[in-house]
Amino acid sequence: MHDVVIAGAGPVGLLLACELGLAGCDVLVLEKEPETGTPWKALPLGMRGLSAASVEVFLRRGMLRPLLSASGAHSYGSGDTEAQVAPAPRSVSHFAGMMLNPADIDADALPYRLPSPVLEGVMTSLEAVETVLAGRAAEVGVEIRRGRQVTGLRQDAEGVLVQAGEDEYAARWLVGCDGGRSTVRGLAGFEFTGTQPLFTGYTMLATVADPDKLKPGFTLTPTGMYLQMPTPGHIGMLDCDGGTFDRSQQPPLEHLQTVLRRVSGTDVTLRDVQFVSTFTDRAMQTTSYRQGRVLLAGDAAHIHSPLGAQGLNTGIGDAINLGWKLAATVHGYAHDGLLDSYTHERHPIGAHILDWTRAQSAVMKPDPHAQASQALVRDLLGTRDGTTYVYSRTSGASHRYDLGSTHPLVGRNAPEFRFTDGTWLSDFTQDGRGIALDLTTDQRLAGATAGREDLIRHVSKPAMNELGCGALLVRPDGVIAWADGLDPDHAGFELAAARWFGTAVV
Ligand SMILES: Cc1cc2nc3c(=O)[nH]c(=O)nc-3n(C[C@H](O)[C@H](O)[C@H](O)COP(=O)(O)OP(=O)(O)OC[C@H]3O[C@@H](n4cnc5c(N)ncnc54)[C@H](O)[C@@H]3O)c2cc1C
């Protein structure tokens, strides 16, 4: 029996597999597609923007360099450590096609972030992300079986029997990372609720007879939006048709040209279309991310429009949050409630993302109320505060889990501390253990991890900027679980260690 079967070798399933493999679990990934390569994952169609929070995940597991290299991004910085690699080019977000001006982002106003190479995002491709993650998964002993489509499941108190065609696989846990049309979600009976679409979206690679009739980048119009990417013929468009286009059919060239002309307000001509796919802004989320021994992550748990580039980033956040919790459960030392904290922490983030995309759809509608709201948002984006606010939402800098502490650092992603000896926090996070981080000169946490080093690593170093805290407990997913702040009482550390690292440390 496998510890965990994962349905889907997309980016979320692969990252989860890496985390579980790193923690010593027996993991099998079942992927329905027989082959890896598809034009939808390679550039230009597979282009994806990773937020600063997602880049940090790759940095902290030693996968940023390989990702940058696979993405064709030129890295700079002369150091040997992961953190000294600065991502390029810069990925900056937008709100409903209204671009943020990077110069207007006030980095000092981002809550509890430290200057680091990962304050910025990275433009990459699904192909690059999956290649790096599949490589790492193999290194940590994960088996990926391709051409295996999950078609059925049966669960009881002991485990799950997963069916893929004629084959059956026994596992203690099943995680559905099988995308927006998740089979696992339906088979396990998850409740999936949300809102219906306002638009139909198209992304295509076409030959445009007169591309100069279209503006470069995002252009918002009274009937929707179009996007002309730098690669010739790579075009996106959003048509505010109430999501009525029948997406079961491949849109013919005439339809695409009609929509592009209507949305762009030009008489542009499409000569032919090589690839096209459609999407909508339907926004749905499961009410829980767990049904017994079946869990969901990524698009399987939440779907929404790609506006603002959040789907993959949210899925990466799901996987890094779930991995260590499920591993602790598999290994038998997790306290009751640890696994359910996955839903408690990630569901509100997913709900926020759905609302973020709904807000963008709302200001794009072709009616006077929406157009007035759009003008208001544009004005706000023209301010430093407005730009910084939107950036703090899309970069992940504003994310904070409610872990029941009023300490302003607890629940946030740990800042990328740089220590006085030149090392960085991410130099100590590669093996997936938690970290008892002691920034004090009086060795406040000395001995606190004795006998539990397999789960919590003690790092005692003065930092160049300690944000006013002396000691921290950082979870394997990089989230601060405890910070001593003004209170030098160590009992808080013990309680937090027991809460997050379970019976193994009490
Ligand atoms: C045009 C466009 C642009 C986007 N841009 C961005 C962006 O810039 N930034 C961002 O964060 N997000 C972006 N997204 C969203 C992002 O691509 C998705 O959120 C992300 O790919 C979800 O990853 P996933 O692993 O959850 O699902 P998927 O990538 O859908 O992977 C699911 C995997 O499961 C497999 N599978 C499906 N069913 C089964 C089954 N029954 N059994 C076994 N395997 C199965 C599939 O073959 C697939 O390999 C964009 C989306 C679109 C459409």
Coordinates of C-alpha atoms and ligand atoms in Angstrom, one line a residue:
M1 CA 0.0 0.0 0.0
H2 CA 1.3 3.4 -0.9
D3 CA 1.3 6.2 1.7
V4 CA -0.1 8.7 -0.8
V5 CA -1.4 8.4 -4.4
I6 CA -1.6 11.8 -6.2
A7 CA -4.0 12.1 -9.2
G8 CA -2.4 14.5 -11.7
A9 CA 1.2 15.4 -12.5
G10 CA 0.5 19.1 -13.1
P11 CA 2.6 21.6 -11.2
V12 CA 0.6 21.2 -8.0
G13 CA 0.6 17.4 -8.0
L14 CA 4.3 17.4 -8.7
L15 CA 5.2 19.9 -6.0
L16 CA 3.1 18.0 -3.5
A17 CA 4.9 14.8 -4.5
C18 CA 8.3 16.5 -4.0
E19 CA 7.3 17.6 -0.5
L20 CA 6.0 14.2 0.5
G21 CA 9.0 12.4 -1.0
L22 CA 11.4 14.8 0.8
A23 CA 9.7 13.8 4.0
G24 CA 10.2 10.1 3.3
C25 CA 6.7 9.1 2.2
D26 CA 6.0 6.4 -0.4
V27 CA 4.3 8.4 -3.2
L28 CA 2.8 7.3 -6.5
V29 CA 1.6 9.9 -9.0
L30 CA -1.0 8.9 -11.6
E31 CA -1.1 11.1 -14.7
K32 CA -3.7 10.6 -17.4
E33 CA -1.6 12.0 -20.3
P34 CA 0.9 9.5 -21.7
E35 CA 3.5 12.1 -22.7
T36 CA 4.8 15.3 -21.1
G37 CA 5.3 17.6 -24.0
T38 CA 2.4 19.8 -25.3
P39 CA 2.3 23.2 -27.0
W40 CA 0.0 24.4 -24.2
K41 CA 2.8 24.0 -21.6
A42 CA 5.7 25.3 -23.7
L43 CA 6.3 29.0 -24.5
P44 CA 4.6 31.0 -25.6
L45 CA 1.2 29.5 -24.8
G46 CA 2.4 28.0 -21.6
M47 CA 3.7 31.2 -20.2
R48 CA 2.9 31.7 -16.5
G49 CA 3.8 34.3 -14.0
L50 CA 5.1 33.1 -10.6
S51 CA 4.5 35.4 -7.7
A52 CA 7.2 36.3 -5.2
A53 CA 5.7 33.9 -2.7
S54 CA 5.9 31.0 -5.2
V55 CA 9.5 32.0 -6.2
E56 CA 10.3 31.8 -2.5
V57 CA 9.0 28.2 -2.4
F58 CA 11.4 27.2 -5.2
L59 CA 14.2 29.2 -3.5
R60 CA 13.7 27.4 -0.2
R61 CA 13.8 24.0 -1.7
G62 CA 16.9 24.6 -3.8
M63 CA 15.0 24.7 -7.1
L64 CA 15.2 28.4 -8.1
R65 CA 18.4 28.1 -10.1
P66 CA 17.1 25.1 -12.1
L67 CA 13.8 26.9 -12.7
L68 CA 15.5 30.0 -13.9
S69 CA 17.7 28.0 -16.2
A70 CA 14.7 25.9 -17.5
S71 CA 12.8 29.2 -18.0
G72 CA 15.6 30.7 -20.1
A73 CA 15.7 33.6 -17.6
H74 CA 19.1 35.2 -17.2
S75 CA 20.1 35.1 -13.6
Y76 CA 22.6 37.4 -12.2
G77 CA 24.5 37.6 -8.9
S78 CA 27.9 35.9 -8.3
G79 CA 27.1 33.9 -5.2
D80 CA 26.9 30.2 -4.8
T81 CA 23.8 30.0 -2.7
E82 CA 20.3 29.9 -4.0
A83 CA 19.4 33.3 -2.5
Q84 CA 22.2 35.1 -4.4
V85 CA 20.5 34.3 -7.6
A86 CA 18.3 37.2 -8.6
P87 CA 15.4 36.4 -10.8
A88 CA 15.0 38.2 -14.1
P89 CA 13.0 39.4 -15.9
R90 CA 10.7 41.0 -13.5
S91 CA 7.1 39.9 -13.5
V92 CA 4.7 42.6 -12.6
S93 CA 1.0 42.1 -12.1
H94 CA -2.1 43.9 -13.4
F95 CA -5.7 44.4 -12.3
A96 CA -8.3 43.7 -15.0
G97 CA -5.6 44.5 -17.6
M98 CA -4.5 47.8 -15.9
M99 CA -0.8 47.3 -15.5
L100 CA 1.1 48.1 -12.3
N101 CA 4.0 50.4 -12.6
P102 CA 6.9 48.7 -10.8
A103 CA 8.4 52.0 -9.9
D104 CA 5.3 52.7 -7.8
I105 CA 5.7 49.7 -5.6
D106 CA 6.7 50.9 -2.2
A107 CA 8.8 47.9 -1.0
D108 CA 9.2 49.5 2.5
A109 CA 5.4 49.4 2.9
L110 CA 5.2 45.6 2.3
P111 CA 4.5 44.0 5.7
Y112 CA 7.4 42.3 7.3
R113 CA 9.4 41.6 4.1
L114 CA 13.1 42.0 3.9
P115 CA 15.0 43.0 0.8
S116 CA 15.7 39.8 -1.1
P117 CA 16.0 38.6 -4.6
V118 CA 12.6 37.0 -4.3
L119 CA 10.7 40.2 -3.7
E120 CA 9.9 39.9 -7.4
G121 CA 8.2 37.3 -9.4
V122 CA 9.4 35.3 -12.4
M123 CA 8.0 34.7 -15.8
T124 CA 8.3 31.1 -16.7
S125 CA 6.3 28.3 -18.4
L126 CA 4.3 25.3 -17.2
E127 CA 6.8 23.2 -19.1
A128 CA 9.7 24.6 -17.1
V129 CA 7.9 24.3 -13.8
E130 CA 6.9 20.7 -14.4
T131 CA 10.3 19.7 -15.7
V132 CA 12.1 21.0 -12.6
L133 CA 9.5 19.5 -10.3
A134 CA 9.4 16.1 -12.1
G135 CA 13.2 16.0 -11.8
R136 CA 13.2 16.7 -8.1
A137 CA 10.4 14.2 -7.6
A138 CA 12.5 11.5 -9.1
E139 CA 15.4 12.5 -6.9
V140 CA 13.3 12.0 -3.8
G141 CA 12.0 8.6 -4.9
V142 CA 8.6 9.5 -6.2
E143 CA 7.2 7.3 -9.0
I144 CA 5.2 8.9 -11.8
R145 CA 3.0 6.6 -13.9
R146 CA 1.8 8.3 -17.1
G147 CA -1.1 7.3 -19.2
R148 CA -3.1 6.4 -16.0
Q149 CA -6.4 8.2 -15.7
V150 CA -8.0 8.0 -12.3
T151 CA -11.6 6.8 -13.0
G152 CA -12.9 5.5 -9.6
L153 CA -12.2 5.4 -5.9
R154 CA -13.4 3.7 -2.8
Q155 CA -12.4 4.8 0.7
D156 CA -12.8 3.4 4.2
A157 CA -11.3 4.1 7.6
E158 CA -7.9 2.5 6.6
G159 CA -7.3 3.9 3.1
V160 CA -8.4 4.5 -0.4
L161 CA -8.6 2.1 -3.4
V162 CA -7.9 4.1 -6.5
Q163 CA -9.0 2.9 -9.9
A164 CA -7.3 3.9 -13.1
G165 CA -8.9 1.9 -15.9
E166 CA -8.2 -1.7 -15.3
D167 CA -5.6 -1.0 -12.6
E168 CA -6.2 -0.5 -8.9
Y169 CA -3.8 1.1 -6.4
A170 CA -4.1 1.0 -2.7
A171 CA -3.1 4.0 -0.7
R172 CA -3.6 5.4 2.8
W173 CA -4.4 8.8 1.3
L174 CA -5.4 10.1 -2.1
V175 CA -4.9 13.7 -3.2
G176 CA -6.7 15.0 -6.2
C177 CA -4.4 17.4 -8.1
D178 CA -6.3 16.7 -11.3
G179 CA -7.1 20.2 -12.4
G180 CA -10.2 22.3 -12.9
R181 CA -12.3 19.4 -14.2
S182 CA -11.2 17.2 -11.4
T183 CA -12.5 13.6 -11.5
V184 CA -11.5 13.0 -7.9
R185 CA -13.5 16.0 -6.7
G186 CA -16.7 14.5 -8.3
L187 CA -15.9 10.9 -7.2
A188 CA -15.3 11.8 -3.6
G189 CA -18.5 13.9 -3.4
F190 CA -16.9 17.3 -2.6
E191 CA -19.4 20.2 -2.6
F192 CA -18.3 22.7 -5.3
T193 CA -20.0 26.1 -5.2
G194 CA -19.6 29.6 -6.6
T195 CA -20.6 32.0 -9.3
Q196 CA -21.4 31.8 -13.0
P197 CA -19.2 33.5 -15.7
L198 CA -19.5 37.0 -17.1
F199 CA -17.2 36.4 -20.0
T200 CA -15.7 33.8 -22.4
G201 CA -11.9 34.0 -22.7
Y202 CA -9.8 32.9 -25.6
T203 CA -6.0 32.3 -25.9
M204 CA -4.6 31.5 -29.3
L205 CA -1.6 31.4 -31.6
A206 CA -2.7 32.8 -35.0
T207 CA -1.5 34.5 -38.1
V208 CA -2.7 38.1 -38.0
A209 CA -2.7 39.8 -41.4
D210 CA -2.4 43.3 -39.9
P211 CA -1.1 43.1 -36.3
D212 CA -0.4 46.8 -36.2
K213 CA -4.1 47.3 -35.8
L214 CA -3.8 45.9 -32.3
K215 CA -2.0 47.6 -29.5
P216 CA 0.7 45.7 -27.6
G217 CA 0.0 44.4 -24.1
F218 CA -3.4 44.6 -22.4
T219 CA -6.1 46.8 -23.9
L220 CA -9.4 47.3 -22.1
T221 CA -12.3 48.2 -24.3
P222 CA -16.0 48.8 -23.7
T223 CA -16.8 45.2 -24.7
G224 CA -14.0 43.3 -22.9
M225 CA -10.2 43.1 -23.3
Y226 CA -7.6 41.9 -25.6
L227 CA -3.9 41.1 -25.1
Q228 CA -1.3 41.1 -27.7
M229 CA 1.8 39.3 -26.4
P230 CA 5.3 39.9 -27.7
T231 CA 5.3 36.6 -29.7
P232 CA 3.7 37.4 -33.1
G233 CA 0.1 36.0 -33.2
H234 CA -0.1 35.1 -29.5
I235 CA -3.4 36.8 -28.6
G236 CA -5.7 36.6 -25.6
M237 CA -9.2 38.1 -25.5
L238 CA -12.1 38.3 -23.1
D239 CA -15.6 38.7 -24.5
C240 CA -18.2 39.9 -22.1
D241 CA -20.9 37.5 -23.5
G242 CA -22.1 36.2 -20.2
G243 CA -20.0 33.1 -20.7
T244 CA -22.5 31.8 -23.3
F245 CA -20.1 30.5 -26.0
D246 CA -20.5 26.7 -26.3
R247 CA -17.0 25.6 -25.2
S248 CA -17.6 22.0 -26.1
Q249 CA -16.7 22.9 -29.7
Q250 CA -13.4 24.3 -31.1
P251 CA -14.1 27.9 -32.0
P252 CA -13.9 28.3 -35.8
L253 CA -11.7 31.0 -37.4
E254 CA -14.7 33.2 -38.4
H255 CA -16.0 33.2 -34.8
L256 CA -12.6 34.2 -33.4
Q257 CA -12.2 37.0 -35.9
T258 CA -15.7 38.3 -35.1
V259 CA -15.0 38.3 -31.4
L260 CA -11.5 39.9 -31.9
R261 CA -13.0 42.6 -34.1
R262 CA -15.9 43.3 -31.6
V263 CA -13.6 43.3 -28.6
S264 CA -10.8 45.4 -30.2
G265 CA -13.1 47.8 -32.1
T266 CA -10.9 47.2 -35.2
D267 CA -11.3 45.5 -38.5
V268 CA -8.2 43.3 -37.9
T269 CA -8.0 40.1 -40.0
L270 CA -7.0 36.6 -38.8
R271 CA -5.5 34.5 -41.6
D272 CA -5.4 31.2 -39.7
V273 CA -5.3 29.9 -36.2
Q274 CA -2.8 27.2 -35.1
F275 CA -3.9 26.7 -31.5
V276 CA -6.9 28.0 -29.5
S277 CA -8.4 27.3 -26.2
T278 CA -11.2 28.9 -24.2
F279 CA -11.9 29.6 -20.6
T280 CA -14.4 31.6 -18.5
D281 CA -14.4 33.5 -15.2
R282 CA -16.7 30.9 -13.6
A283 CA -15.5 31.1 -9.9
M284 CA -16.0 27.9 -7.9
Q285 CA -14.5 26.4 -4.8
T286 CA -15.0 23.2 -2.8
T287 CA -16.5 23.9 0.7
S288 CA -13.8 21.7 2.3
Y289 CA -10.4 20.5 0.9
R290 CA -10.8 17.1 2.7
Q291 CA -13.3 14.3 2.5
G292 CA -12.1 11.5 4.9
R293 CA -8.9 10.2 3.3
V294 CA -9.3 12.2 0.1
L295 CA -7.9 15.7 -0.2
L296 CA -7.8 18.2 -3.0
A297 CA -5.2 20.8 -4.0
G298 CA -4.8 23.4 -6.8
D299 CA -7.4 23.9 -9.6
A300 CA -9.1 20.7 -8.4
A301 CA -10.2 22.7 -5.3
H302 CA -10.7 26.1 -6.8
I303 CA -11.3 27.5 -10.3
H304 CA -11.5 31.1 -11.5
S305 CA -10.4 33.2 -14.4
P306 CA -6.7 33.6 -15.1
L307 CA -7.0 37.4 -14.5
G308 CA -4.2 38.5 -12.3
A309 CA -2.2 35.3 -12.7
Q310 CA -3.2 33.6 -9.5
G311 CA -4.2 30.0 -10.2
L312 CA -0.8 28.3 -10.3
N313 CA 0.4 30.5 -7.4
T314 CA -2.5 29.5 -5.2
G315 CA -2.0 25.8 -6.1
I316 CA 1.7 26.1 -5.1
G317 CA 0.6 27.6 -1.8
D318 CA -1.8 24.6 -1.3
A319 CA 0.9 22.1 -2.1
I320 CA 3.6 23.5 0.2
N321 CA 1.0 23.9 3.0
L322 CA -0.3 20.3 2.7
G323 CA 2.9 18.4 2.1
W324 CA 4.5 18.4 5.5
K325 CA 1.1 18.1 7.3
L326 CA 0.2 15.0 5.3
A327 CA 3.7 13.6 5.8
A328 CA 3.4 14.1 9.6
T329 CA 0.0 12.3 9.5
V330 CA 1.4 9.4 7.4
H331 CA 4.3 9.1 9.9
G332 CA 1.9 9.0 12.8
Y333 CA 3.1 12.0 14.9
A334 CA 0.6 14.6 13.8
H335 CA -1.7 15.9 16.4
D336 CA -5.5 15.8 15.8
G337 CA -6.4 18.7 13.7
L338 CA -3.1 19.2 11.9
L339 CA -4.4 17.8 8.6
D340 CA -7.6 19.8 8.9
S341 CA -5.6 23.0 9.4
Y342 CA -4.9 22.6 5.7
T343 CA -8.5 23.5 4.8
H344 CA -8.7 26.1 7.6
E345 CA -5.6 27.9 6.3
R346 CA -5.9 27.5 2.6
H347 CA -9.7 27.8 2.0
P348 CA -9.8 31.5 3.0
I349 CA -6.9 32.2 0.7
G350 CA -8.7 30.4 -2.2
A351 CA -11.9 32.4 -1.4
H352 CA -9.9 35.7 -1.5
I353 CA -8.5 34.8 -4.9
L354 CA -12.0 34.0 -6.2
D355 CA -13.2 37.4 -5.1
W356 CA -10.1 39.1 -6.5
T357 CA -10.9 37.7 -9.9
R358 CA -14.6 38.5 -9.5
A359 CA -13.7 42.1 -8.8
Q360 CA -11.7 42.2 -12.0
S361 CA -14.6 40.8 -14.1
A362 CA -17.0 43.2 -12.5
V363 CA -15.1 46.3 -13.6
M364 CA -14.8 45.0 -17.1
K365 CA -18.5 44.7 -17.8
P366 CA -19.8 46.8 -20.7
D367 CA -22.2 48.9 -18.6
P368 CA -21.9 52.4 -17.3
H369 CA -21.7 51.4 -13.6
A370 CA -18.8 49.0 -14.3
Q371 CA -17.0 51.5 -16.5
A372 CA -17.3 54.1 -13.8
S373 CA -15.8 51.6 -11.2
Q374 CA -13.0 50.8 -13.7
A375 CA -12.1 54.5 -14.0
L376 CA -12.0 54.7 -10.2
V377 CA -9.6 51.7 -10.0
R378 CA -7.4 53.2 -12.7
D379 CA -7.1 56.4 -10.6
L380 CA -6.2 54.4 -7.5
L381 CA -3.6 52.4 -9.5
G382 CA -2.1 55.8 -10.5
T383 CA -1.1 56.2 -6.8
R384 CA 1.8 54.6 -4.9
D385 CA -0.5 53.3 -2.2
G386 CA -2.9 51.8 -4.7
T387 CA -0.2 50.1 -6.7
T388 CA 1.5 48.8 -3.5
Y389 CA -1.8 47.4 -2.2
V390 CA -2.5 45.5 -5.4
Y391 CA 1.0 44.2 -5.5
S392 CA 0.9 43.1 -1.9
R393 CA -2.2 41.0 -2.8
T394 CA -0.9 39.5 -6.0
S395 CA 2.7 38.9 -4.8
G396 CA 1.5 37.0 -1.7
A397 CA 3.2 39.5 0.6
S398 CA -0.1 40.3 2.4
H399 CA -1.0 36.6 3.0
R400 CA -1.2 35.8 6.7
Y401 CA -2.8 32.7 8.3
D402 CA -4.8 33.1 11.5
L403 CA -2.8 31.0 13.9
G404 CA -4.4 32.5 16.9
S405 CA -1.5 34.8 17.9
T406 CA -1.5 38.6 17.9
H407 CA 2.2 38.7 17.2
P408 CA 2.4 40.5 13.8
L409 CA 4.9 38.0 12.4
V410 CA 3.0 34.8 13.3
G411 CA 1.1 33.3 10.4
R412 CA 3.2 35.1 7.8
N413 CA 5.8 33.7 5.5
A414 CA 9.2 34.1 7.1
P415 CA 11.2 37.0 5.7
E416 CA 14.3 35.9 3.9
F417 CA 16.7 36.8 6.7
R418 CA 20.3 37.4 5.7
F419 CA 22.8 36.5 8.4
T420 CA 25.9 38.4 9.3
D421 CA 28.1 35.5 8.0
G422 CA 26.6 36.0 4.5
T423 CA 24.2 33.0 4.6
W424 CA 20.5 33.3 4.1
L425 CA 17.5 31.7 5.7
S426 CA 16.9 29.7 2.5
D427 CA 20.3 28.0 2.9
F428 CA 18.8 26.1 5.9
T429 CA 15.4 25.2 4.5
Q430 CA 16.3 22.8 1.8
D431 CA 15.7 19.6 3.6
G432 CA 12.1 20.5 4.6
R433 CA 12.6 20.5 8.4
G434 CA 11.2 23.2 10.6
I435 CA 13.6 25.8 12.0
A436 CA 14.1 27.2 15.4
L437 CA 15.7 30.4 14.4
D438 CA 17.7 32.2 17.1
L439 CA 18.7 35.7 16.2
T440 CA 19.8 36.6 19.7
T441 CA 23.3 36.8 21.1
D442 CA 22.2 35.1 24.3
Q443 CA 21.4 31.9 22.6
R444 CA 17.8 32.0 23.7
L445 CA 16.7 28.8 22.0
A446 CA 19.9 26.8 22.9
G447 CA 18.8 23.2 23.7
A448 CA 15.2 23.9 22.7
T449 CA 15.5 21.4 19.8
A450 CA 17.4 18.7 21.6
G451 CA 16.2 15.2 20.7
R452 CA 14.0 16.5 17.9
E453 CA 16.6 17.6 15.3
D454 CA 15.1 15.3 12.8
L455 CA 12.1 17.6 12.6
I456 CA 13.3 21.0 13.8
R457 CA 16.7 22.4 13.0
H458 CA 18.3 24.9 15.3
V459 CA 19.9 27.8 13.5
S460 CA 21.5 30.3 15.7
K461 CA 23.0 33.3 13.9
P462 CA 22.7 37.1 14.2
A463 CA 20.9 38.6 11.2
M464 CA 21.6 41.8 9.4
N465 CA 18.0 42.8 10.0
E466 CA 16.0 41.0 12.6
L467 CA 12.7 43.0 12.4
G468 CA 12.6 43.4 16.1
C469 CA 12.2 39.7 17.0
G470 CA 14.8 37.6 18.8
A471 CA 13.7 34.1 18.0
L472 CA 11.2 32.3 15.7
L473 CA 9.8 28.9 15.0
V474 CA 9.4 28.5 11.2
R475 CA 7.3 25.6 9.9
P476 CA 8.5 23.4 7.0
D477 CA 6.3 25.5 4.7
G478 CA 8.2 28.7 5.7
V479 CA 5.3 30.1 7.8
I480 CA 6.2 31.6 11.2
A481 CA 4.5 29.5 13.9
W482 CA 5.9 31.4 16.9
A483 CA 7.9 34.5 17.5
D484 CA 9.1 35.7 20.9
G485 CA 8.8 39.4 20.3
L486 CA 9.0 41.3 23.6
D487 CA 8.3 38.2 25.7
P488 CA 11.4 36.1 26.4
D489 CA 9.3 33.3 27.8
H490 CA 10.3 30.0 26.2
A491 CA 7.1 28.2 27.1
G492 CA 5.5 29.7 24.0
F493 CA 8.1 27.9 21.9
E494 CA 7.3 24.6 23.5
L495 CA 3.6 24.9 22.9
A496 CA 4.1 25.9 19.3
A497 CA 6.5 23.1 18.7
A498 CA 4.1 20.6 20.2
R499 CA 1.2 22.0 18.2
W500 CA 2.9 21.9 14.8
F501 CA 5.3 19.0 15.3
G502 CA 3.0 16.8 17.3
T503 CA 3.7 13.8 19.5
A504 CA 7.2 13.5 18.2
V505 CA 8.3 16.5 20.2
V506 CA 6.2 16.1 23.4
Ligands
LIG1 C1 -4.5 31.3 -20.3 C2 -4.1 31.0 -18.9 C3 -3.0 31.7 -18.3 C4 -2.7 31.5 -17.0 N1 -1.7 32.2 -16.4 C5 -1.4 32.0 -15.1 C6 -0.3 32.7 -14.5 O1 0.3 33.6 -15.1 N2 -0.1 32.5 -13.2 C7 -0.8 31.6 -12.4 O2 -0.5 31.5 -11.2 N3 -1.7 30.9 -13.0 C8 -2.1 31.0 -14.3 N4 -3.0 30.2 -14.9 C9 -3.6 29.2 -14.1 C10 -2.7 27.9 -14.0 O3 -2.3 27.5 -15.3 C11 -3.4 26.8 -13.3 O4 -4.0 27.3 -12.1 C12 -2.5 25.7 -12.9 O5 -2.0 25.1 -14.1 C13 -3.2 24.6 -12.1 O6 -2.3 23.6 -11.8 P1 -2.8 22.2 -11.3 O7 -1.6 21.3 -11.1 O8 -3.8 22.4 -10.1 O9 -3.8 21.7 -12.5 P2 -3.4 21.3 -14.0 O10 -2.2 22.2 -14.5 O11 -4.6 21.4 -14.7 O12 -2.8 19.8 -13.9 C14 -3.7 18.8 -13.7 C15 -3.1 17.5 -14.2 O13 -3.9 16.4 -13.8 C16 -4.1 15.5 -15.0 N5 -5.4 14.9 -14.8 C17 -6.6 15.4 -15.1 N6 -7.5 14.4 -14.8 C18 -6.9 13.3 -14.4 C19 -7.3 12.1 -14.0 N7 -8.6 11.7 -13.9 N8 -6.3 11.2 -13.6 C20 -5.0 11.5 -13.7 N9 -4.6 12.7 -14.1 C21 -5.5 13.6 -14.4 C22 -4.0 16.5 -16.2 O14 -3.6 15.8 -17.3 C23 -2.9 17.5 -15.7 O15 -1.6 17.0 -16.0 C24 -3.4 30.5 -16.2 C25 -4.4 29.7 -16.8 C26 -4.7 30.0 -18.1 C27 -5.9 29.2 -18.8

